Amino acid sequence: MAEPAARPEGTSGGIVIKDDWPGYELDLFSYPAHYCGDLDCVFIPHGVIMDRTERLARNIMDDLGDHDIVVLCVLKGGYRFCVDLVDRIKSLSRNSDRSIPMRVHFIRLKSYLNDQSTEDLHILGAEDLSFLAGKNVLIVEAIVGTGKTMETLLKYVEAFRPKLIKVAGLLVKRVPHNAACLPDYVGFEIPDRFVVGYALDYNEYFRDLTHICVISKSGKMKYKI
């Protein structure tokens, strides 16, 4: 599927999935029957996501162990990744002489219509983040494209004067001009393809997929608004 790679200039440092990666055939995996015909392939299987998430949890433990952390989960797409990442950090803490006391807060960003990002970014649940003052903050996001949305969010969070901000992103897309705002912890660097599943949606559909998949043209048409 993908191979770990050294971090060339301008890349994210995650596991690099190459542009010509075709994905896995759908009939090799289980997925909801109501999405039959709506997907091209399984791009990243659930088990691979879990293994990579555990490695990211270890990296976070190495960097932030023994520090209180406020986890800022970006909804809706980031909730599965956040839950699994926090669970693995907790598991590591239970079996280590280092521990990370954590509290989790949820915010929601909305900037997509169909498969296109819009200029109109809404931040919900972030009206008062004054409790972040002096705290170590870990922002957990499912996917970073151009980085403009993350850049806007970081500026917003920085205004509340946290002690430290780190970002964990499950996916980073290889798109032009995204190197300026990359997450500190990256799961996978992927081609510029529209992916769904593992809580990533297309107009609120496909969040119930376990795997990360590529939506088909017919799927886009079927659920377009």
mmCIF file with all atom_site columns, C-alpha atoms in Angstrom:
data_model
loop_
_atom_site.group_PDB
_atom_site.id
_atom_site.type_symbol
_atom_site.label_atom_id
_atom_site.label_alt_id
_atom_site.label_comp_id
_atom_site.label_asym_id
_atom_site.label_entity_id
_atom_site.label_seq_id
_atom_site.pdbx_PDB_ins_code
_atom_site.Cartn_x
_atom_site.Cartn_y
_atom_site.Cartn_z
_atom_site.occupancy
_atom_site.B_iso_or_equiv
_atom_site.pdbx_formal_charge
_atom_site.auth_seq_id
_atom_site.auth_comp_id
_atom_site.auth_asym_id
_atom_site.auth_atom_id
_atom_site.pdbx_PDB_model_num
ATOM 1   C CA . MET A 1 1   ? 0.000   0.000  0.000  1.00 0.00 ? 1   MET A CA 1
ATOM 2   C CA . ALA A 1 2   ? 2.488   2.574  1.161  1.00 0.00 ? 2   ALA A CA 1
ATOM 3   C CA . GLU A 1 3   ? 6.012   2.720  2.374  1.00 0.00 ? 3   GLU A CA 1
ATOM 4   C CA . PRO A 1 4   ? 7.665   4.752  5.133  1.00 0.00 ? 4   PRO A CA 1
ATOM 5   C CA . ALA A 1 5   ? 9.863   7.369  3.561  1.00 0.00 ? 5   ALA A CA 1
ATOM 6   C CA . ALA A 1 6   ? 12.491  9.834  4.608  1.00 0.00 ? 6   ALA A CA 1
ATOM 7   C CA . ARG A 1 7   ? 11.132  13.321 4.919  1.00 0.00 ? 7   ARG A CA 1
ATOM 8   C CA . PRO A 1 8   ? 12.065  15.237 1.773  1.00 0.00 ? 8   PRO A CA 1
ATOM 9   C CA . GLU A 1 9   ? 11.727  18.978 1.768  1.00 0.00 ? 9   GLU A CA 1
ATOM 10  C CA . GLY A 1 10  ? 8.088   20.053 1.525  1.00 0.00 ? 10  GLY A CA 1
ATOM 11  C CA . THR A 1 11  ? 6.535   16.787 2.738  1.00 0.00 ? 11  THR A CA 1
ATOM 12  C CA . SER A 1 12  ? 4.651   16.016 5.917  1.00 0.00 ? 12  SER A CA 1
ATOM 13  C CA . GLY A 1 13  ? 6.744   13.303 7.554  1.00 0.00 ? 13  GLY A CA 1
ATOM 14  C CA . GLY A 1 14  ? 3.870   10.811 7.648  1.00 0.00 ? 14  GLY A CA 1
ATOM 15  C CA . ILE A 1 15  ? 3.677   7.501  5.799  1.00 0.00 ? 15  ILE A CA 1
ATOM 16  C CA . VAL A 1 16  ? 3.740   8.508  2.139  1.00 0.00 ? 16  VAL A CA 1
ATOM 17  C CA . ILE A 1 17  ? 1.079   7.035  -0.142 1.00 0.00 ? 17  ILE A CA 1
ATOM 18  C CA . LYS A 1 18  ? 2.233   7.587  -3.703 1.00 0.00 ? 18  LYS A CA 1
ATOM 19  C CA . ASP A 1 19  ? 0.199   9.264  -6.427 1.00 0.00 ? 19  ASP A CA 1
ATOM 20  C CA . ASP A 1 20  ? -0.166  6.047  -8.419 1.00 0.00 ? 20  ASP A CA 1
ATOM 21  C CA . TRP A 1 21  ? -1.462  3.983  -5.492 1.00 0.00 ? 21  TRP A CA 1
ATOM 22  C CA . PRO A 1 22  ? -4.694  2.364  -6.824 1.00 0.00 ? 22  PRO A CA 1
ATOM 23  C CA . GLY A 1 23  ? -6.027  1.267  -3.437 1.00 0.00 ? 23  GLY A CA 1
ATOM 24  C CA . TYR A 1 24  ? -7.483  -2.133 -2.595 1.00 0.00 ? 24  TYR A CA 1
ATOM 25  C CA . GLU A 1 25  ? -10.403 -3.743 -4.378 1.00 0.00 ? 25  GLU A CA 1
ATOM 26  C CA . LEU A 1 26  ? -13.619 -3.266 -2.448 1.00 0.00 ? 26  LEU A CA 1
ATOM 27  C CA . ASP A 1 27  ? -14.547 -6.946 -2.416 1.00 0.00 ? 27  ASP A CA 1
ATOM 28  C CA . LEU A 1 28  ? -11.488 -7.709 -0.267 1.00 0.00 ? 28  LEU A CA 1
ATOM 29  C CA . PHE A 1 29  ? -13.098 -5.879 2.679  1.00 0.00 ? 29  PHE A CA 1
ATOM 30  C CA . SER A 1 30  ? -16.416 -5.536 4.452  1.00 0.00 ? 30  SER A CA 1
ATOM 31  C CA . TYR A 1 31  ? -18.268 -2.249 4.062  1.00 0.00 ? 31  TYR A CA 1
ATOM 32  C CA . PRO A 1 32  ? -21.925 -1.126 4.312  1.00 0.00 ? 32  PRO A CA 1
ATOM 33  C CA . ALA A 1 33  ? -24.005 -2.511 1.458  1.00 0.00 ? 33  ALA A CA 1
ATOM 34  C CA . HIS A 1 34  ? -25.859 0.789  1.084  1.00 0.00 ? 34  HIS A CA 1
ATOM 35  C CA . TYR A 1 35  ? -22.670 2.279  -0.355 1.00 0.00 ? 35  TYR A CA 1
ATOM 36  C CA . CYS A 1 36  ? -22.404 -0.280 -3.158 1.00 0.00 ? 36  CYS A CA 1
ATOM 37  C CA . GLY A 1 37  ? -21.425 1.596  -6.307 1.00 0.00 ? 37  GLY A CA 1
ATOM 38  C CA . ASP A 1 38  ? -20.497 4.739  -4.398 1.00 0.00 ? 38  ASP A CA 1
ATOM 39  C CA . LEU A 1 39  ? -16.814 3.916  -3.837 1.00 0.00 ? 39  LEU A CA 1
ATOM 40  C CA . ASP A 1 40  ? -13.799 3.358  -6.068 1.00 0.00 ? 40  ASP A CA 1
ATOM 41  C CA . CYS A 1 41  ? -11.524 1.529  -3.634 1.00 0.00 ? 41  CYS A CA 1
ATOM 42  C CA . VAL A 1 42  ? -10.396 1.051  -0.051 1.00 0.00 ? 42  VAL A CA 1
ATOM 43  C CA . PHE A 1 43  ? -7.546  3.530  0.213  1.00 0.00 ? 43  PHE A CA 1
ATOM 44  C CA . ILE A 1 44  ? -6.351  2.890  3.793  1.00 0.00 ? 44  ILE A CA 1
ATOM 45  C CA . PRO A 1 45  ? -7.734  -0.145 5.661  1.00 0.00 ? 45  PRO A CA 1
ATOM 46  C CA . HIS A 1 46  ? -8.912  0.302  9.234  1.00 0.00 ? 46  HIS A CA 1
ATOM 47  C CA . GLY A 1 47  ? -6.207  -1.914 10.690 1.00 0.00 ? 47  GLY A CA 1
ATOM 48  C CA . VAL A 1 48  ? -3.463  0.177  9.106  1.00 0.00 ? 48  VAL A CA 1
ATOM 49  C CA . ILE A 1 49  ? -5.072  3.334  10.532 1.00 0.00 ? 49  ILE A CA 1
ATOM 50  C CA . MET A 1 50  ? -5.059  1.763  13.997 1.00 0.00 ? 50  MET A CA 1
ATOM 51  C CA . ASP A 1 51  ? -1.411  0.724  13.825 1.00 0.00 ? 51  ASP A CA 1
ATOM 52  C CA . ARG A 1 52  ? -0.315  4.155  12.652 1.00 0.00 ? 52  ARG A CA 1
ATOM 53  C CA . THR A 1 53  ? -2.428  5.841  15.348 1.00 0.00 ? 53  THR A CA 1
ATOM 54  C CA . GLU A 1 54  ? -0.667  3.800  18.023 1.00 0.00 ? 54  GLU A CA 1
ATOM 55  C CA . ARG A 1 55  ? 2.705   4.963  16.694 1.00 0.00 ? 55  ARG A CA 1
ATOM 56  C CA . LEU A 1 56  ? 1.530   8.595  16.798 1.00 0.00 ? 56  LEU A CA 1
ATOM 57  C CA . ALA A 1 57  ? 0.366   8.075  20.388 1.00 0.00 ? 57  ALA A CA 1
ATOM 58  C CA . ARG A 1 58  ? 3.860   6.883  21.288 1.00 0.00 ? 58  ARG A CA 1
ATOM 59  C CA . ASN A 1 59  ? 5.402   9.929  19.631 1.00 0.00 ? 59  ASN A CA 1
ATOM 60  C CA . ILE A 1 60  ? 3.079   12.223 21.570 1.00 0.00 ? 60  ILE A CA 1
ATOM 61  C CA . MET A 1 61  ? 3.960   10.413 24.791 1.00 0.00 ? 61  MET A CA 1
ATOM 62  C CA . ASP A 1 62  ? 7.659   10.901 24.072 1.00 0.00 ? 62  ASP A CA 1
ATOM 63  C CA . ASP A 1 63  ? 7.194   14.631 23.489 1.00 0.00 ? 63  ASP A CA 1
ATOM 64  C CA . LEU A 1 64  ? 4.505   15.548 25.996 1.00 0.00 ? 64  LEU A CA 1
ATOM 65  C CA . GLY A 1 65  ? 4.661   12.875 28.692 1.00 0.00 ? 65  GLY A CA 1
ATOM 66  C CA . ASP A 1 66  ? 4.167   14.182 32.262 1.00 0.00 ? 66  ASP A CA 1
ATOM 67  C CA . HIS A 1 67  ? 2.417   17.325 30.992 1.00 0.00 ? 67  HIS A CA 1
ATOM 68  C CA . ASP A 1 68  ? -1.271  18.136 31.359 1.00 0.00 ? 68  ASP A CA 1
ATOM 69  C CA . ILE A 1 69  ? -2.872  18.397 27.912 1.00 0.00 ? 69  ILE A CA 1
ATOM 70  C CA . VAL A 1 70  ? -6.101  19.847 26.594 1.00 0.00 ? 70  VAL A CA 1
ATOM 71  C CA . VAL A 1 71  ? -7.105  17.879 23.503 1.00 0.00 ? 71  VAL A CA 1
ATOM 72  C CA . LEU A 1 72  ? -9.031  20.038 21.052 1.00 0.00 ? 72  LEU A CA 1
ATOM 73  C CA . CYS A 1 73  ? -10.944 17.675 18.781 1.00 0.00 ? 73  CYS A CA 1
ATOM 74  C CA . VAL A 1 74  ? -12.043 19.137 15.448 1.00 0.00 ? 74  VAL A CA 1
ATOM 75  C CA . LEU A 1 75  ? -15.497 17.820 14.578 1.00 0.00 ? 75  LEU A CA 1
ATOM 76  C CA . LYS A 1 76  ? -17.049 16.186 12.808 1.00 0.00 ? 76  LYS A CA 1
ATOM 77  C CA . GLY A 1 77  ? -14.398 14.454 10.748 1.00 0.00 ? 77  GLY A CA 1
ATOM 78  C CA . GLY A 1 78  ? -11.843 14.190 13.530 1.00 0.00 ? 78  GLY A CA 1
ATOM 79  C CA . TYR A 1 79  ? -13.915 12.433 16.161 1.00 0.00 ? 79  TYR A CA 1
ATOM 80  C CA . ARG A 1 80  ? -12.950 8.834  15.263 1.00 0.00 ? 80  ARG A CA 1
ATOM 81  C CA . PHE A 1 81  ? -9.265  9.660  15.026 1.00 0.00 ? 81  PHE A CA 1
ATOM 82  C CA . CYS A 1 82  ? -9.414  11.627 18.260 1.00 0.00 ? 82  CYS A CA 1
ATOM 83  C CA . VAL A 1 83  ? -11.161 8.851  20.193 1.00 0.00 ? 83  VAL A CA 1
ATOM 84  C CA . ASP A 1 84  ? -8.711  6.213  18.987 1.00 0.00 ? 84  ASP A CA 1
ATOM 85  C CA . LEU A 1 85  ? -5.674  8.448  19.564 1.00 0.00 ? 85  LEU A CA 1
ATOM 86  C CA . VAL A 1 86  ? -6.739  9.395  23.096 1.00 0.00 ? 86  VAL A CA 1
ATOM 87  C CA . ASP A 1 87  ? -7.530  5.747  23.918 1.00 0.00 ? 87  ASP A CA 1
ATOM 88  C CA . ARG A 1 88  ? -4.052  4.687  22.853 1.00 0.00 ? 88  ARG A CA 1
ATOM 89  C CA . ILE A 1 89  ? -2.385  7.480  24.786 1.00 0.00 ? 89  ILE A CA 1
ATOM 90  C CA . LYS A 1 90  ? -4.337  6.392  27.864 1.00 0.00 ? 90  LYS A CA 1
ATOM 91  C CA . SER A 1 91  ? -3.315  2.773  27.318 1.00 0.00 ? 91  SER A CA 1
ATOM 92  C CA . LEU A 1 92  ? 0.332   3.761  27.029 1.00 0.00 ? 92  LEU A CA 1
ATOM 93  C CA . SER A 1 93  ? 0.038   5.883  30.163 1.00 0.00 ? 93  SER A CA 1
ATOM 94  C CA . ARG A 1 94  ? -1.357  2.951  32.150 1.00 0.00 ? 94  ARG A CA 1
ATOM 95  C CA . ASN A 1 95  ? 1.636   0.834  31.200 1.00 0.00 ? 95  ASN A CA 1
ATOM 96  C CA . SER A 1 96  ? 4.334   3.446  31.650 1.00 0.00 ? 96  SER A CA 1
ATOM 97  C CA . ASP A 1 97  ? 5.985   5.418  34.407 1.00 0.00 ? 97  ASP A CA 1
ATOM 98  C CA . ARG A 1 98  ? 5.047   8.500  32.410 1.00 0.00 ? 98  ARG A CA 1
ATOM 99  C CA . SER A 1 99  ? 1.471   9.689  32.156 1.00 0.00 ? 99  SER A CA 1
ATOM 100 C CA . ILE A 1 100 ? -0.469  12.419 30.401 1.00 0.00 ? 100 ILE A CA 1
ATOM 101 C CA . PRO A 1 101 ? -3.475  13.859 32.262 1.00 0.00 ? 101 PRO A CA 1
ATOM 102 C CA . MET A 1 102 ? -5.923  14.870 29.532 1.00 0.00 ? 102 MET A CA 1
ATOM 103 C CA . ARG A 1 103 ? -9.175  16.700 29.089 1.00 0.00 ? 103 ARG A CA 1
ATOM 104 C CA . VAL A 1 104 ? -10.986 16.821 25.770 1.00 0.00 ? 104 VAL A CA 1
ATOM 105 C CA . HIS A 1 105 ? -12.902 19.737 24.261 1.00 0.00 ? 105 HIS A CA 1
ATOM 106 C CA . PHE A 1 106 ? -14.810 19.659 20.983 1.00 0.00 ? 106 PHE A CA 1
ATOM 107 C CA . ILE A 1 107 ? -15.084 22.305 18.297 1.00 0.00 ? 107 ILE A CA 1
ATOM 108 C CA . ARG A 1 108 ? -16.534 22.095 14.835 1.00 0.00 ? 108 ARG A CA 1
ATOM 109 C CA . LEU A 1 109 ? -15.205 23.540 11.596 1.00 0.00 ? 109 LEU A CA 1
ATOM 110 C CA . LYS A 1 110 ? -17.372 23.699 8.502  1.00 0.00 ? 110 LYS A CA 1
ATOM 111 C CA . SER A 1 111 ? -15.862 24.778 5.194  1.00 0.00 ? 111 SER A CA 1
ATOM 112 C CA . TYR A 1 112 ? -16.849 22.165 2.556  1.00 0.00 ? 112 TYR A CA 1
ATOM 113 C CA . LEU A 1 113 ? -19.748 22.072 0.128  1.00 0.00 ? 113 LEU A CA 1
ATOM 114 C CA . ASN A 1 114 ? -19.844 18.825 -1.859 1.00 0.00 ? 114 ASN A CA 1
ATOM 115 C CA . ASP A 1 115 ? -16.133 18.152 -2.569 1.00 0.00 ? 115 ASP A CA 1
ATOM 116 C CA . GLN A 1 116 ? -14.958 21.770 -2.612 1.00 0.00 ? 116 GLN A CA 1
ATOM 117 C CA . SER A 1 117 ? -13.570 23.845 0.238  1.00 0.00 ? 117 SER A CA 1
ATOM 118 C CA . THR A 1 118 ? -15.269 27.223 0.583  1.00 0.00 ? 118 THR A CA 1
ATOM 119 C CA . GLU A 1 119 ? -13.895 30.526 1.837  1.00 0.00 ? 119 GLU A CA 1
ATOM 120 C CA . ASP A 1 120 ? -16.619 30.682 4.484  1.00 0.00 ? 120 ASP A CA 1
ATOM 121 C CA . LEU A 1 121 ? -15.194 28.983 7.591  1.00 0.00 ? 121 LEU A CA 1
ATOM 122 C CA . HIS A 1 122 ? -17.422 28.518 10.624 1.00 0.00 ? 122 HIS A CA 1
ATOM 123 C CA . ILE A 1 123 ? -15.902 27.666 14.022 1.00 0.00 ? 123 ILE A CA 1
ATOM 124 C CA . LEU A 1 124 ? -18.557 26.301 16.370 1.00 0.00 ? 124 LEU A CA 1
ATOM 125 C CA . GLY A 1 125 ? -18.041 25.565 20.058 1.00 0.00 ? 125 GLY A CA 1
ATOM 126 C CA . ALA A 1 126 ? -15.038 27.891 20.267 1.00 0.00 ? 126 ALA A CA 1
ATOM 127 C CA . GLU A 1 127 ? -16.760 31.031 21.488 1.00 0.00 ? 127 GLU A CA 1
ATOM 128 C CA . ASP A 1 128 ? -14.823 30.995 24.747 1.00 0.00 ? 128 ASP A CA 1
ATOM 129 C CA . LEU A 1 129 ? -11.593 29.059 24.960 1.00 0.00 ? 129 LEU A CA 1
ATOM 130 C CA . SER A 1 130 ? -10.174 31.104 27.819 1.00 0.00 ? 130 SER A CA 1
ATOM 131 C CA . PHE A 1 131 ? -9.527  27.873 29.749 1.00 0.00 ? 131 PHE A CA 1
ATOM 132 C CA . LEU A 1 132 ? -6.678  27.207 27.290 1.00 0.00 ? 132 LEU A CA 1
ATOM 133 C CA . ALA A 1 133 ? -4.578  29.998 28.799 1.00 0.00 ? 133 ALA A CA 1
ATOM 134 C CA . GLY A 1 134 ? -1.261  28.577 29.979 1.00 0.00 ? 134 GLY A CA 1
ATOM 135 C CA . LYS A 1 135 ? -2.201  25.042 28.898 1.00 0.00 ? 135 LYS A CA 1
ATOM 136 C CA . ASN A 1 136 ? -0.552  22.553 26.538 1.00 0.00 ? 136 ASN A CA 1
ATOM 137 C CA . VAL A 1 137 ? -2.987  22.100 23.647 1.00 0.00 ? 137 VAL A CA 1
ATOM 138 C CA . LEU A 1 138 ? -3.131  19.183 21.209 1.00 0.00 ? 138 LEU A CA 1
ATOM 139 C CA . ILE A 1 139 ? -5.379  19.911 18.228 1.00 0.00 ? 139 ILE A CA 1
ATOM 140 C CA . VAL A 1 140 ? -6.617  16.702 16.607 1.00 0.00 ? 140 VAL A CA 1
ATOM 141 C CA . GLU A 1 141 ? -7.771  16.970 12.992 1.00 0.00 ? 141 GLU A CA 1
ATOM 142 C CA . ALA A 1 142 ? -8.643  14.266 10.490 1.00 0.00 ? 142 ALA A CA 1
ATOM 143 C CA . ILE A 1 143 ? -7.343  15.863 7.300  1.00 0.00 ? 143 ILE A CA 1
ATOM 144 C CA . VAL A 1 144 ? -5.275  18.871 6.249  1.00 0.00 ? 144 VAL A CA 1
ATOM 145 C CA . GLY A 1 145 ? -5.320  20.089 2.650  1.00 0.00 ? 145 GLY A CA 1
ATOM 146 C CA . THR A 1 146 ? -4.045  23.544 1.784  1.00 0.00 ? 146 THR A CA 1
ATOM 147 C CA . GLY A 1 147 ? -3.608  24.272 5.485  1.00 0.00 ? 147 GLY A CA 1
ATOM 148 C CA . LYS A 1 148 ? -5.664  27.470 5.301  1.00 0.00 ? 148 LYS A CA 1
ATOM 149 C CA . THR A 1 149 ? -8.336  26.132 7.638  1.00 0.00 ? 149 THR A CA 1
ATOM 150 C CA . MET A 1 150 ? -5.733  24.948 10.137 1.00 0.00 ? 150 MET A CA 1
ATOM 151 C CA . GLU A 1 151 ? -3.884  28.251 9.900  1.00 0.00 ? 151 GLU A CA 1
ATOM 152 C CA . THR A 1 152 ? -7.102  30.117 10.733 1.00 0.00 ? 152 THR A CA 1
ATOM 153 C CA . LEU A 1 153 ? -7.806  27.802 13.654 1.00 0.00 ? 153 LEU A CA 1
ATOM 154 C CA . LEU A 1 154 ? -4.272  28.134 15.032 1.00 0.00 ? 154 LEU A CA 1
ATOM 155 C CA . LYS A 1 155 ? -4.504  31.922 14.999 1.00 0.00 ? 155 LYS A CA 1
ATOM 156 C CA . TYR A 1 156 ? -7.830  31.711 16.796 1.00 0.00 ? 156 TYR A CA 1
ATOM 157 C CA . VAL A 1 157 ? -6.476  29.354 19.474 1.00 0.00 ? 157 VAL A CA 1
ATOM 158 C CA . GLU A 1 158 ? -3.261  31.361 19.906 1.00 0.00 ? 158 GLU A CA 1
ATOM 159 C CA . ALA A 1 159 ? -5.342  34.388 20.894 1.00 0.00 ? 159 ALA A CA 1
ATOM 160 C CA . PHE A 1 160 ? -6.233  32.569 24.136 1.00 0.00 ? 160 PHE A CA 1
ATOM 161 C CA . ARG A 1 161 ? -2.515  32.356 25.039 1.00 0.00 ? 161 ARG A CA 1
ATOM 162 C CA . PRO A 1 162 ? -1.924  28.628 25.557 1.00 0.00 ? 162 PRO A CA 1
ATOM 163 C CA . LYS A 1 163 ? 1.519   27.550 26.738 1.00 0.00 ? 163 LYS A CA 1
ATOM 164 C CA . LEU A 1 164 ? 2.064   25.204 23.789 1.00 0.00 ? 164 LEU A CA 1
ATOM 165 C CA . ILE A 1 165 ? 0.149   24.102 20.703 1.00 0.00 ? 165 ILE A CA 1
ATOM 166 C CA . LYS A 1 166 ? 0.753   20.844 18.839 1.00 0.00 ? 166 LYS A CA 1
ATOM 167 C CA . VAL A 1 167 ? -1.326  19.463 15.972 1.00 0.00 ? 167 VAL A CA 1
ATOM 168 C CA . ALA A 1 168 ? -2.011  15.811 15.159 1.00 0.00 ? 168 ALA A CA 1
ATOM 169 C CA . GLY A 1 169 ? -3.403  15.194 11.683 1.00 0.00 ? 169 GLY A CA 1
ATOM 170 C CA . LEU A 1 170 ? -4.353  11.758 10.419 1.00 0.00 ? 170 LEU A CA 1
ATOM 171 C CA . LEU A 1 171 ? -4.108  12.751 6.754  1.00 0.00 ? 171 LEU A CA 1
ATOM 172 C CA . VAL A 1 172 ? -2.205  15.444 4.886  1.00 0.00 ? 172 VAL A CA 1
ATOM 173 C CA . LYS A 1 173 ? -2.984  15.922 1.215  1.00 0.00 ? 173 LYS A CA 1
ATOM 174 C CA . ARG A 1 174 ? -0.237  16.734 -1.263 1.00 0.00 ? 174 ARG A CA 1
ATOM 175 C CA . VAL A 1 175 ? -1.648  19.943 -2.657 1.00 0.00 ? 175 VAL A CA 1
ATOM 176 C CA . PRO A 1 176 ? 0.141   23.134 -3.749 1.00 0.00 ? 176 PRO A CA 1
ATOM 177 C CA . HIS A 1 177 ? 1.191   25.536 -0.978 1.00 0.00 ? 177 HIS A CA 1
ATOM 178 C CA . ASN A 1 178 ? 0.381   23.299 1.997  1.00 0.00 ? 178 ASN A CA 1
ATOM 179 C CA . ALA A 1 179 ? 3.893   23.172 3.490  1.00 0.00 ? 179 ALA A CA 1
ATOM 180 C CA . ALA A 1 180 ? 3.437   26.352 5.547  1.00 0.00 ? 180 ALA A CA 1
ATOM 181 C CA . CYS A 1 181 ? 1.057   24.793 8.066  1.00 0.00 ? 181 CYS A CA 1
ATOM 182 C CA . LEU A 1 182 ? 1.715   21.080 8.497  1.00 0.00 ? 182 LEU A CA 1
ATOM 183 C CA . PRO A 1 183 ? 0.738   19.113 11.616 1.00 0.00 ? 183 PRO A CA 1
ATOM 184 C CA . ASP A 1 184 ? 3.426   18.136 14.121 1.00 0.00 ? 184 ASP A CA 1
ATOM 185 C CA . TYR A 1 185 ? 2.208   14.525 14.056 1.00 0.00 ? 185 TYR A CA 1
ATOM 186 C CA . VAL A 1 186 ? 1.062   13.109 10.704 1.00 0.00 ? 186 VAL A CA 1
ATOM 187 C CA . GLY A 1 187 ? -0.471  9.729  10.029 1.00 0.00 ? 187 GLY A CA 1
ATOM 188 C CA . PHE A 1 188 ? -0.414  9.551  6.245  1.00 0.00 ? 188 PHE A CA 1
ATOM 189 C CA . GLU A 1 189 ? 0.554   11.849 3.408  1.00 0.00 ? 189 GLU A CA 1
ATOM 190 C CA . ILE A 1 190 ? -1.860  11.152 0.557  1.00 0.00 ? 190 ILE A CA 1
ATOM 191 C CA . PRO A 1 191 ? -2.443  12.270 -3.035 1.00 0.00 ? 191 PRO A CA 1
ATOM 192 C CA . ASP A 1 192 ? -5.008  14.987 -3.721 1.00 0.00 ? 192 ASP A CA 1
ATOM 193 C CA . ARG A 1 193 ? -8.014  12.659 -3.875 1.00 0.00 ? 193 ARG A CA 1
ATOM 194 C CA . PHE A 1 194 ? -11.344 13.072 -2.124 1.00 0.00 ? 194 PHE A CA 1
ATOM 195 C CA . VAL A 1 195 ? -11.525 10.404 0.563  1.00 0.00 ? 195 VAL A CA 1
ATOM 196 C CA . VAL A 1 196 ? -14.349 9.387  2.870  1.00 0.00 ? 196 VAL A CA 1
ATOM 197 C CA . GLY A 1 197 ? -14.857 7.052  5.804  1.00 0.00 ? 197 GLY A CA 1
ATOM 198 C CA . TYR A 1 198 ? -13.476 6.809  9.332  1.00 0.00 ? 198 TYR A CA 1
ATOM 199 C CA . ALA A 1 199 ? -15.739 9.817  10.113 1.00 0.00 ? 199 ALA A CA 1
ATOM 200 C CA . LEU A 1 200 ? -14.735 11.744 6.971  1.00 0.00 ? 200 LEU A CA 1
ATOM 201 C CA . ASP A 1 201 ? -17.850 12.637 5.014  1.00 0.00 ? 201 ASP A CA 1
ATOM 202 C CA . TYR A 1 202 ? -19.288 13.799 1.738  1.00 0.00 ? 202 TYR A CA 1
ATOM 203 C CA . ASN A 1 203 ? -22.298 15.947 2.616  1.00 0.00 ? 203 ASN A CA 1
ATOM 204 C CA . GLU A 1 204 ? -22.714 13.981 5.888  1.00 0.00 ? 204 GLU A CA 1
ATOM 205 C CA . TYR A 1 205 ? -22.629 10.550 4.197  1.00 0.00 ? 205 TYR A CA 1
ATOM 206 C CA . PHE A 1 206 ? -19.924 7.878  4.577  1.00 0.00 ? 206 PHE A CA 1
ATOM 207 C CA . ARG A 1 207 ? -18.999 8.687  8.204  1.00 0.00 ? 207 ARG A CA 1
ATOM 208 C CA . ASP A 1 208 ? -20.089 5.121  9.078  1.00 0.00 ? 208 ASP A CA 1
ATOM 209 C CA . LEU A 1 209 ? -17.378 3.556  6.887  1.00 0.00 ? 209 LEU A CA 1
ATOM 210 C CA . THR A 1 210 ? -14.664 1.843  8.907  1.00 0.00 ? 210 THR A CA 1
ATOM 211 C CA . HIS A 1 211 ? -11.976 2.195  6.242  1.00 0.00 ? 211 HIS A CA 1
ATOM 212 C CA . ILE A 1 212 ? -10.793 5.308  4.429  1.00 0.00 ? 212 ILE A CA 1
ATOM 213 C CA . CYS A 1 213 ? -12.050 5.006  0.853  1.00 0.00 ? 213 CYS A CA 1
ATOM 214 C CA . VAL A 1 214 ? -12.088 6.989  -2.381 1.00 0.00 ? 214 VAL A CA 1
ATOM 215 C CA . ILE A 1 215 ? -15.570 8.105  -3.394 1.00 0.00 ? 215 ILE A CA 1
ATOM 216 C CA . SER A 1 216 ? -16.661 7.313  -6.945 1.00 0.00 ? 216 SER A CA 1
ATOM 217 C CA . LYS A 1 217 ? -18.050 9.777  -9.493 1.00 0.00 ? 217 LYS A CA 1
ATOM 218 C CA . SER A 1 218 ? -21.459 8.161  -9.174 1.00 0.00 ? 218 SER A CA 1
ATOM 219 C CA . GLY A 1 219 ? -21.232 8.481  -5.391 1.00 0.00 ? 219 GLY A CA 1
ATOM 220 C CA . LYS A 1 220 ? -20.548 12.205 -5.712 1.00 0.00 ? 220 LYS A CA 1
ATOM 221 C CA . MET A 1 221 ? -23.531 12.640 -7.996 1.00 0.00 ? 221 MET A CA 1
ATOM 222 C CA . LYS A 1 222 ? -25.798 10.543 -5.783 1.00 0.00 ? 222 LYS A CA 1
ATOM 223 C CA . TYR A 1 223 ? -25.154 12.580 -2.636 1.00 0.00 ? 223 TYR A CA 1
ATOM 224 C CA . LYS A 1 224 ? -24.538 16.000 -4.193 1.00 0.00 ? 224 LYS A CA 1
ATOM 225 C CA . ILE A 1 225 ? -26.491 18.933 -2.782 1.00 0.00 ? 225 ILE A CA 1
#
